[in-house]
């Protein structure tokens, strides 16, 4: 709700109709939830193929931010292609991605509440105690772990503050903010993911690391392309 409130103020500055803005939010949330779940199910298909009724039971856990982002991007594309929509596709993505890190920064504290999404064992001063019942298999003999939820929360908040400044003071074309989000978040998330003990896997490597690498490349190419178009103009 905080992220939506901040995005709404920016949308008003860009002369976006209120109905279009909130319609896109609702549409994006629906597609985001579906995308987050489908992503998780896809990379855990060995389990869900045996227990298909579990696919719809999101209350048992199993959502992934990368899937949520991809689902929301699809929603934005479909929504902004309507006739008379006051938002362009890349414009809507910028409004989404510049506040998304703030929502992520807050949401990561849910991992702390649930004692999940933590990293490997550590004895660093900021180590996090994990009760025996919440420890990953194979880590029962360890008590303290990397608080990777905190690492990402700090990362996300930093990205938000930078993108907030950028969209208000530096952006020349729609899409720049989205490209920067893809670059900054993907690089940070990819590094943090190497510390986690509960990652989804594909082809023997951590899925989030692979996806982060791909999205960072997309972000870099996208940013360079937009800047080249600006220079030509």
mmCIF file of C-alpha atoms in Angstrom:
data_model
loop_
_atom_site.group_PDB
_atom_site.id
_atom_site.type_symbol
_atom_site.label_atom_id
_atom_site.label_comp_id
_atom_site.label_asym_id
_atom_site.label_seq_id
_atom_site.Cartn_x
_atom_site.Cartn_y
_atom_site.Cartn_z
ATOM 1 C CA UNK A 1 0.000 0.000 0.000
ATOM 2 C CA UNK A 2 2.913 2.340 0.735
ATOM 3 C CA UNK A 3 4.451 1.575 -2.663
ATOM 4 C CA UNK A 4 1.111 2.158 -4.417
ATOM 5 C CA UNK A 5 0.679 5.498 -2.626
ATOM 6 C CA UNK A 6 4.096 6.722 -3.782
ATOM 7 C CA UNK A 7 3.529 5.456 -7.324
ATOM 8 C CA UNK A 8 0.145 7.213 -7.425
ATOM 9 C CA UNK A 9 1.800 10.582 -6.762
ATOM 10 C CA UNK A 10 4.204 9.993 -9.641
ATOM 11 C CA UNK A 11 1.317 8.889 -11.888
ATOM 12 C CA UNK A 12 -0.491 12.173 -11.213
ATOM 13 C CA UNK A 13 2.631 14.106 -12.236
ATOM 14 C CA UNK A 14 2.624 12.160 -15.498
ATOM 15 C CA UNK A 15 -1.050 12.981 -16.143
ATOM 16 C CA UNK A 16 -2.194 9.354 -15.896
ATOM 17 C CA UNK A 17 -5.896 8.908 -15.274
ATOM 18 C CA UNK A 18 -6.745 7.612 -11.811
ATOM 19 C CA UNK A 19 -8.978 4.828 -13.137
ATOM 20 C CA UNK A 20 -6.231 3.618 -15.453
ATOM 21 C CA UNK A 21 -3.676 3.628 -12.649
ATOM 22 C CA UNK A 22 -5.731 1.663 -10.124
ATOM 23 C CA UNK A 23 -7.099 -0.646 -12.792
ATOM 24 C CA UNK A 24 -3.528 -1.523 -13.725
ATOM 25 C CA UNK A 25 -2.676 -2.111 -10.050
ATOM 26 C CA UNK A 26 -5.513 -4.610 -9.590
ATOM 27 C CA UNK A 27 -4.756 -6.344 -12.891
ATOM 28 C CA UNK A 28 -1.046 -6.456 -12.026
ATOM 29 C CA UNK A 29 -1.627 -7.927 -8.566
ATOM 30 C CA UNK A 30 -3.767 -10.740 -9.978
ATOM 31 C CA UNK A 31 -1.235 -11.620 -12.682
ATOM 32 C CA UNK A 32 1.628 -11.166 -10.225
ATOM 33 C CA UNK A 33 0.207 -13.714 -7.783
ATOM 34 C CA UNK A 34 -0.497 -16.184 -10.582
ATOM 35 C CA UNK A 35 2.984 -15.669 -12.027
ATOM 36 C CA UNK A 36 4.685 -16.047 -8.647
ATOM 37 C CA UNK A 37 2.886 -19.328 -8.037
ATOM 38 C CA UNK A 38 3.380 -20.765 -11.531
ATOM 39 C CA UNK A 39 7.093 -19.985 -11.361
ATOM 40 C CA UNK A 40 7.419 -21.873 -8.071
ATOM 41 C CA UNK A 41 5.335 -24.797 -9.288
ATOM 42 C CA UNK A 42 7.281 -25.047 -12.551
ATOM 43 C CA UNK A 43 10.615 -25.378 -10.794
ATOM 44 C CA UNK A 44 9.181 -27.833 -8.264
ATOM 45 C CA UNK A 45 7.327 -29.946 -10.811
ATOM 46 C CA UNK A 46 8.681 -33.243 -9.481
ATOM 47 C CA UNK A 47 6.692 -32.604 -6.309
ATOM 48 C CA UNK A 48 3.582 -30.964 -7.761
ATOM 49 C CA UNK A 49 3.210 -33.569 -10.518
ATOM 50 C CA UNK A 50 2.665 -36.102 -7.743
ATOM 51 C CA UNK A 51 0.406 -33.841 -5.677
ATOM 52 C CA UNK A 52 -1.466 -31.679 -8.230
ATOM 53 C CA UNK A 53 -4.075 -30.542 -5.700
ATOM 54 C CA UNK A 54 -1.284 -28.679 -3.890
ATOM 55 C CA UNK A 55 -0.826 -26.316 -6.847
ATOM 56 C CA UNK A 56 -3.677 -24.046 -5.784
ATOM 57 C CA UNK A 57 -2.819 -24.186 -2.066
ATOM 58 C CA UNK A 58 -0.726 -21.033 -1.894
ATOM 59 C CA UNK A 59 -1.329 -20.887 1.859
ATOM 60 C CA UNK A 60 1.087 -23.817 2.160
ATOM 61 C CA UNK A 61 3.834 -21.545 0.839
ATOM 62 C CA UNK A 62 5.601 -21.345 -2.493
ATOM 63 C CA UNK A 63 5.724 -17.975 -4.229
ATOM 64 C CA UNK A 64 8.664 -16.520 -6.186
ATOM 65 C CA UNK A 65 9.340 -12.833 -6.829
ATOM 66 C CA UNK A 66 10.767 -13.407 -10.307
ATOM 67 C CA UNK A 67 7.518 -15.063 -11.374
ATOM 68 C CA UNK A 68 5.548 -12.243 -9.806
ATOM 69 C CA UNK A 69 7.530 -9.629 -11.721
ATOM 70 C CA UNK A 70 7.137 -11.477 -15.030
ATOM 71 C CA UNK A 71 3.414 -11.896 -14.422
ATOM 72 C CA UNK A 72 3.004 -8.193 -13.671
ATOM 73 C CA UNK A 73 4.959 -7.216 -16.802
ATOM 74 C CA UNK A 74 2.585 -9.343 -18.886
ATOM 75 C CA UNK A 75 -0.379 -7.689 -17.152
ATOM 76 C CA UNK A 76 1.027 -4.225 -17.893
ATOM 77 C CA UNK A 77 1.458 -5.077 -21.573
ATOM 78 C CA UNK A 78 -2.100 -6.375 -21.934
ATOM 79 C CA UNK A 79 -3.613 -3.535 -19.899
ATOM 80 C CA UNK A 80 -1.841 -0.669 -21.668
ATOM 81 C CA UNK A 81 -2.773 -1.972 -25.117
ATOM 82 C CA UNK A 82 -6.421 -1.145 -24.439
ATOM 83 C CA UNK A 83 -7.923 1.685 -26.426
ATOM 84 C CA UNK A 84 -7.675 5.126 -24.816
ATOM 85 C CA UNK A 85 -5.397 3.962 -21.982
ATOM 86 C CA UNK A 86 -3.554 7.007 -20.621
ATOM 87 C CA UNK A 87 -0.402 4.955 -19.917
ATOM 88 C CA UNK A 88 2.194 3.639 -22.306
ATOM 89 C CA UNK A 89 3.636 0.175 -21.695
ATOM 90 C CA UNK A 90 7.147 1.241 -20.658
ATOM 91 C CA UNK A 91 5.699 4.128 -18.673
ATOM 92 C CA UNK A 92 3.584 1.702 -16.654
ATOM 93 C CA UNK A 93 6.627 -0.526 -16.072
ATOM 94 C CA UNK A 94 8.607 2.424 -14.716
ATOM 95 C CA UNK A 95 5.798 3.237 -12.279
ATOM 96 C CA UNK A 96 5.810 -0.397 -11.183
ATOM 97 C CA UNK A 97 9.544 -1.001 -10.903
ATOM 98 C CA UNK A 98 10.570 2.188 -9.126
ATOM 99 C CA UNK A 99 8.382 1.374 -6.094
ATOM 100 C CA UNK A 100 8.623 -2.419 -6.300
ATOM 101 C CA UNK A 101 11.941 -2.503 -4.350
ATOM 102 C CA UNK A 102 10.256 -0.669 -1.461
ATOM 103 C CA UNK A 103 7.511 -3.292 -1.317
ATOM 104 C CA UNK A 104 10.154 -6.017 -1.519
ATOM 105 C CA UNK A 105 12.173 -4.418 1.284
ATOM 106 C CA UNK A 106 9.131 -4.520 3.561
ATOM 107 C CA UNK A 107 7.990 -7.947 2.388
ATOM 108 C CA UNK A 108 11.345 -9.571 3.156
ATOM 109 C CA UNK A 109 10.643 -9.089 6.865
ATOM 110 C CA UNK A 110 7.937 -11.722 6.420
ATOM 111 C CA UNK A 111 10.830 -14.160 5.890
ATOM 112 C CA UNK A 112 12.197 -13.107 9.273
ATOM 113 C CA UNK A 113 8.827 -13.675 10.937
ATOM 114 C CA UNK A 114 8.624 -17.149 9.385
ATOM 115 C CA UNK A 115 12.308 -18.022 9.938
ATOM 116 C CA UNK A 116 12.763 -18.792 6.234
ATOM 117 C CA UNK A 117 14.900 -17.682 3.265
ATOM 118 C CA UNK A 118 18.008 -17.500 5.421
ATOM 119 C CA UNK A 119 21.571 -18.262 4.333
ATOM 120 C CA UNK A 120 24.259 -20.720 5.308
ATOM 121 C CA UNK A 121 25.870 -21.055 8.750
ATOM 122 C CA UNK A 122 27.905 -18.073 9.979
ATOM 123 C CA UNK A 123 29.449 -16.638 13.129
ATOM 124 C CA UNK A 124 29.378 -13.013 11.972
ATOM 125 C CA UNK A 125 28.202 -10.463 14.588
ATOM 126 C CA UNK A 126 24.861 -10.030 12.801
ATOM 127 C CA UNK A 127 24.178 -13.768 12.632
ATOM 128 C CA UNK A 128 20.577 -14.976 12.943
ATOM 129 C CA UNK A 129 19.465 -17.740 15.305
ATOM 130 C CA UNK A 130 17.235 -20.386 13.709
ATOM 131 C CA UNK A 131 15.309 -22.820 15.910
ATOM 132 C CA UNK A 132 15.950 -26.499 15.254
ATOM 133 C CA UNK A 133 12.467 -27.074 13.812
ATOM 134 C CA UNK A 134 13.065 -24.388 11.170
ATOM 135 C CA UNK A 135 16.520 -25.514 10.035
ATOM 136 C CA UNK A 136 17.022 -26.914 6.556
ATOM 137 C CA UNK A 137 17.846 -30.630 6.287
ATOM 138 C CA UNK A 138 21.556 -31.157 6.790
ATOM 139 C CA UNK A 139 21.968 -28.027 8.901
ATOM 140 C CA UNK A 140 20.542 -29.363 12.167
ATOM 141 C CA UNK A 141 23.885 -29.074 13.982
ATOM 142 C CA UNK A 142 24.179 -25.321 13.255
ATOM 143 C CA UNK A 143 22.427 -22.586 15.217
ATOM 144 C CA UNK A 144 23.337 -19.320 13.504
ATOM 145 C CA UNK A 145 22.872 -18.385 9.856
ATOM 146 C CA UNK A 146 23.249 -15.496 7.423
ATOM 147 C CA UNK A 147 20.158 -13.219 7.663
ATOM 148 C CA UNK A 148 19.792 -13.051 3.888
ATOM 149 C CA UNK A 149 16.327 -11.551 4.289
ATOM 150 C CA UNK A 150 18.058 -8.539 5.888
ATOM 151 C CA UNK A 151 20.694 -8.335 3.172
ATOM 152 C CA UNK A 152 18.016 -8.172 0.507
ATOM 153 C CA UNK A 153 15.843 -5.773 2.483
ATOM 154 C CA UNK A 154 18.756 -3.318 2.700
ATOM 155 C CA UNK A 155 19.553 -3.888 -0.976
ATOM 156 C CA UNK A 156 15.931 -3.285 -2.015
ATOM 157 C CA UNK A 157 15.596 -0.123 0.075
ATOM 158 C CA UNK A 158 18.809 1.250 -1.445
ATOM 159 C CA UNK A 159 17.574 0.492 -4.974
ATOM 160 C CA UNK A 160 14.243 2.185 -4.228
ATOM 161 C CA UNK A 161 15.908 5.380 -2.982
ATOM 162 C CA UNK A 162 18.121 5.488 -6.074
ATOM 163 C CA UNK A 163 15.229 4.868 -8.494
ATOM 164 C CA UNK A 164 13.056 7.420 -6.680
ATOM 165 C CA UNK A 165 15.756 10.021 -7.273
ATOM 166 C CA UNK A 166 16.295 8.863 -10.860
ATOM 167 C CA UNK A 167 12.656 8.950 -11.961
ATOM 168 C CA UNK A 168 12.201 12.430 -10.492
ATOM 169 C CA UNK A 169 15.456 13.996 -11.668
ATOM 170 C CA UNK A 170 17.293 11.979 -14.333
ATOM 171 C CA UNK A 171 14.877 9.999 -16.493
ATOM 172 C CA UNK A 172 14.641 11.161 -20.096
ATOM 173 C CA UNK A 173 12.717 8.246 -21.618
ATOM 174 C CA UNK A 174 10.230 5.653 -20.446
ATOM 175 C CA UNK A 175 11.880 2.311 -19.742
ATOM 176 C CA UNK A 176 15.099 3.639 -18.217
ATOM 177 C CA UNK A 177 13.917 3.007 -14.657
ATOM 178 C CA UNK A 178 12.765 -0.504 -15.525
ATOM 179 C CA UNK A 179 16.137 -1.304 -17.090
ATOM 180 C CA UNK A 180 17.990 0.002 -14.031
ATOM 181 C CA UNK A 181 15.766 -2.059 -11.731
ATOM 182 C CA UNK A 182 16.502 -5.213 -13.712
ATOM 183 C CA UNK A 183 20.239 -4.520 -13.567
ATOM 184 C CA UNK A 184 20.559 -3.496 -9.922
ATOM 185 C CA UNK A 185 18.147 -5.981 -8.380
ATOM 186 C CA UNK A 186 19.381 -8.901 -10.468
ATOM 187 C CA UNK A 187 23.032 -8.332 -9.596
ATOM 188 C CA UNK A 188 22.270 -7.963 -5.889
ATOM 189 C CA UNK A 189 19.813 -10.855 -5.778
ATOM 190 C CA UNK A 190 22.171 -13.131 -7.688
ATOM 191 C CA UNK A 191 24.921 -12.550 -5.131
ATOM 192 C CA UNK A 192 22.617 -12.961 -2.114
ATOM 193 C CA UNK A 193 21.141 -16.147 -3.587
ATOM 194 C CA UNK A 194 24.573 -17.812 -3.467
ATOM 195 C CA UNK A 195 24.332 -17.593 0.350
ATOM 196 C CA UNK A 196 20.859 -19.122 0.686
ATOM 197 C CA UNK A 197 20.147 -22.736 1.601
ATOM 198 C CA UNK A 198 16.588 -23.083 0.240
ATOM 199 C CA UNK A 199 17.007 -22.131 -3.424
ATOM 200 C CA UNK A 200 15.058 -23.648 -6.297
ATOM 201 C CA UNK A 201 17.394 -25.565 -8.637
ATOM 202 C CA UNK A 202 17.593 -26.107 -12.401
ATOM 203 C CA UNK A 203 20.299 -27.893 -14.388
ATOM 204 C CA UNK A 204 22.291 -28.295 -11.180
ATOM 205 C CA UNK A 205 22.432 -24.571 -10.422
ATOM 206 C CA UNK A 206 20.339 -22.123 -8.430
ATOM 207 C CA UNK A 207 17.390 -20.947 -10.508
ATOM 208 C CA UNK A 208 17.385 -17.421 -9.080
ATOM 209 C CA UNK A 209 21.070 -16.990 -9.955
ATOM 210 C CA UNK A 210 20.428 -18.027 -13.559
ATOM 211 C CA UNK A 211 17.307 -15.870 -13.902
ATOM 212 C CA UNK A 212 19.089 -12.925 -12.281
ATOM 213 C CA UNK A 213 21.920 -13.232 -14.793
ATOM 214 C CA UNK A 214 19.478 -13.301 -17.723
ATOM 215 C CA UNK A 215 17.444 -10.343 -16.414
ATOM 216 C CA UNK A 216 20.580 -8.288 -15.750
ATOM 217 C CA UNK A 217 21.682 -8.800 -19.367
ATOM 218 C CA UNK A 218 18.202 -7.817 -20.586
ATOM 219 C CA UNK A 219 18.373 -4.700 -18.398
ATOM 220 C CA UNK A 220 21.789 -3.689 -19.728
ATOM 221 C CA UNK A 221 20.760 -4.173 -23.370
ATOM 222 C CA UNK A 222 17.498 -2.323 -22.736
ATOM 223 C CA UNK A 223 19.228 0.659 -21.090
ATOM 224 C CA UNK A 224 21.833 0.958 -23.864
ATOM 225 C CA UNK A 225 19.114 0.742 -26.549
ATOM 226 C CA UNK A 226 17.017 3.472 -24.906
ATOM 227 C CA UNK A 227 20.023 5.758 -24.497
ATOM 228 C CA UNK A 228 21.039 5.280 -28.141
ATOM 229 C CA UNK A 229 17.523 6.260 -29.234
ATOM 230 C CA UNK A 230 17.785 9.384 -27.056
ATOM 231 C CA UNK A 231 21.091 10.353 -28.658
ATOM 232 C CA UNK A 232 19.665 9.946 -32.156
ATOM 233 C CA UNK A 233 16.798 12.270 -31.271
#
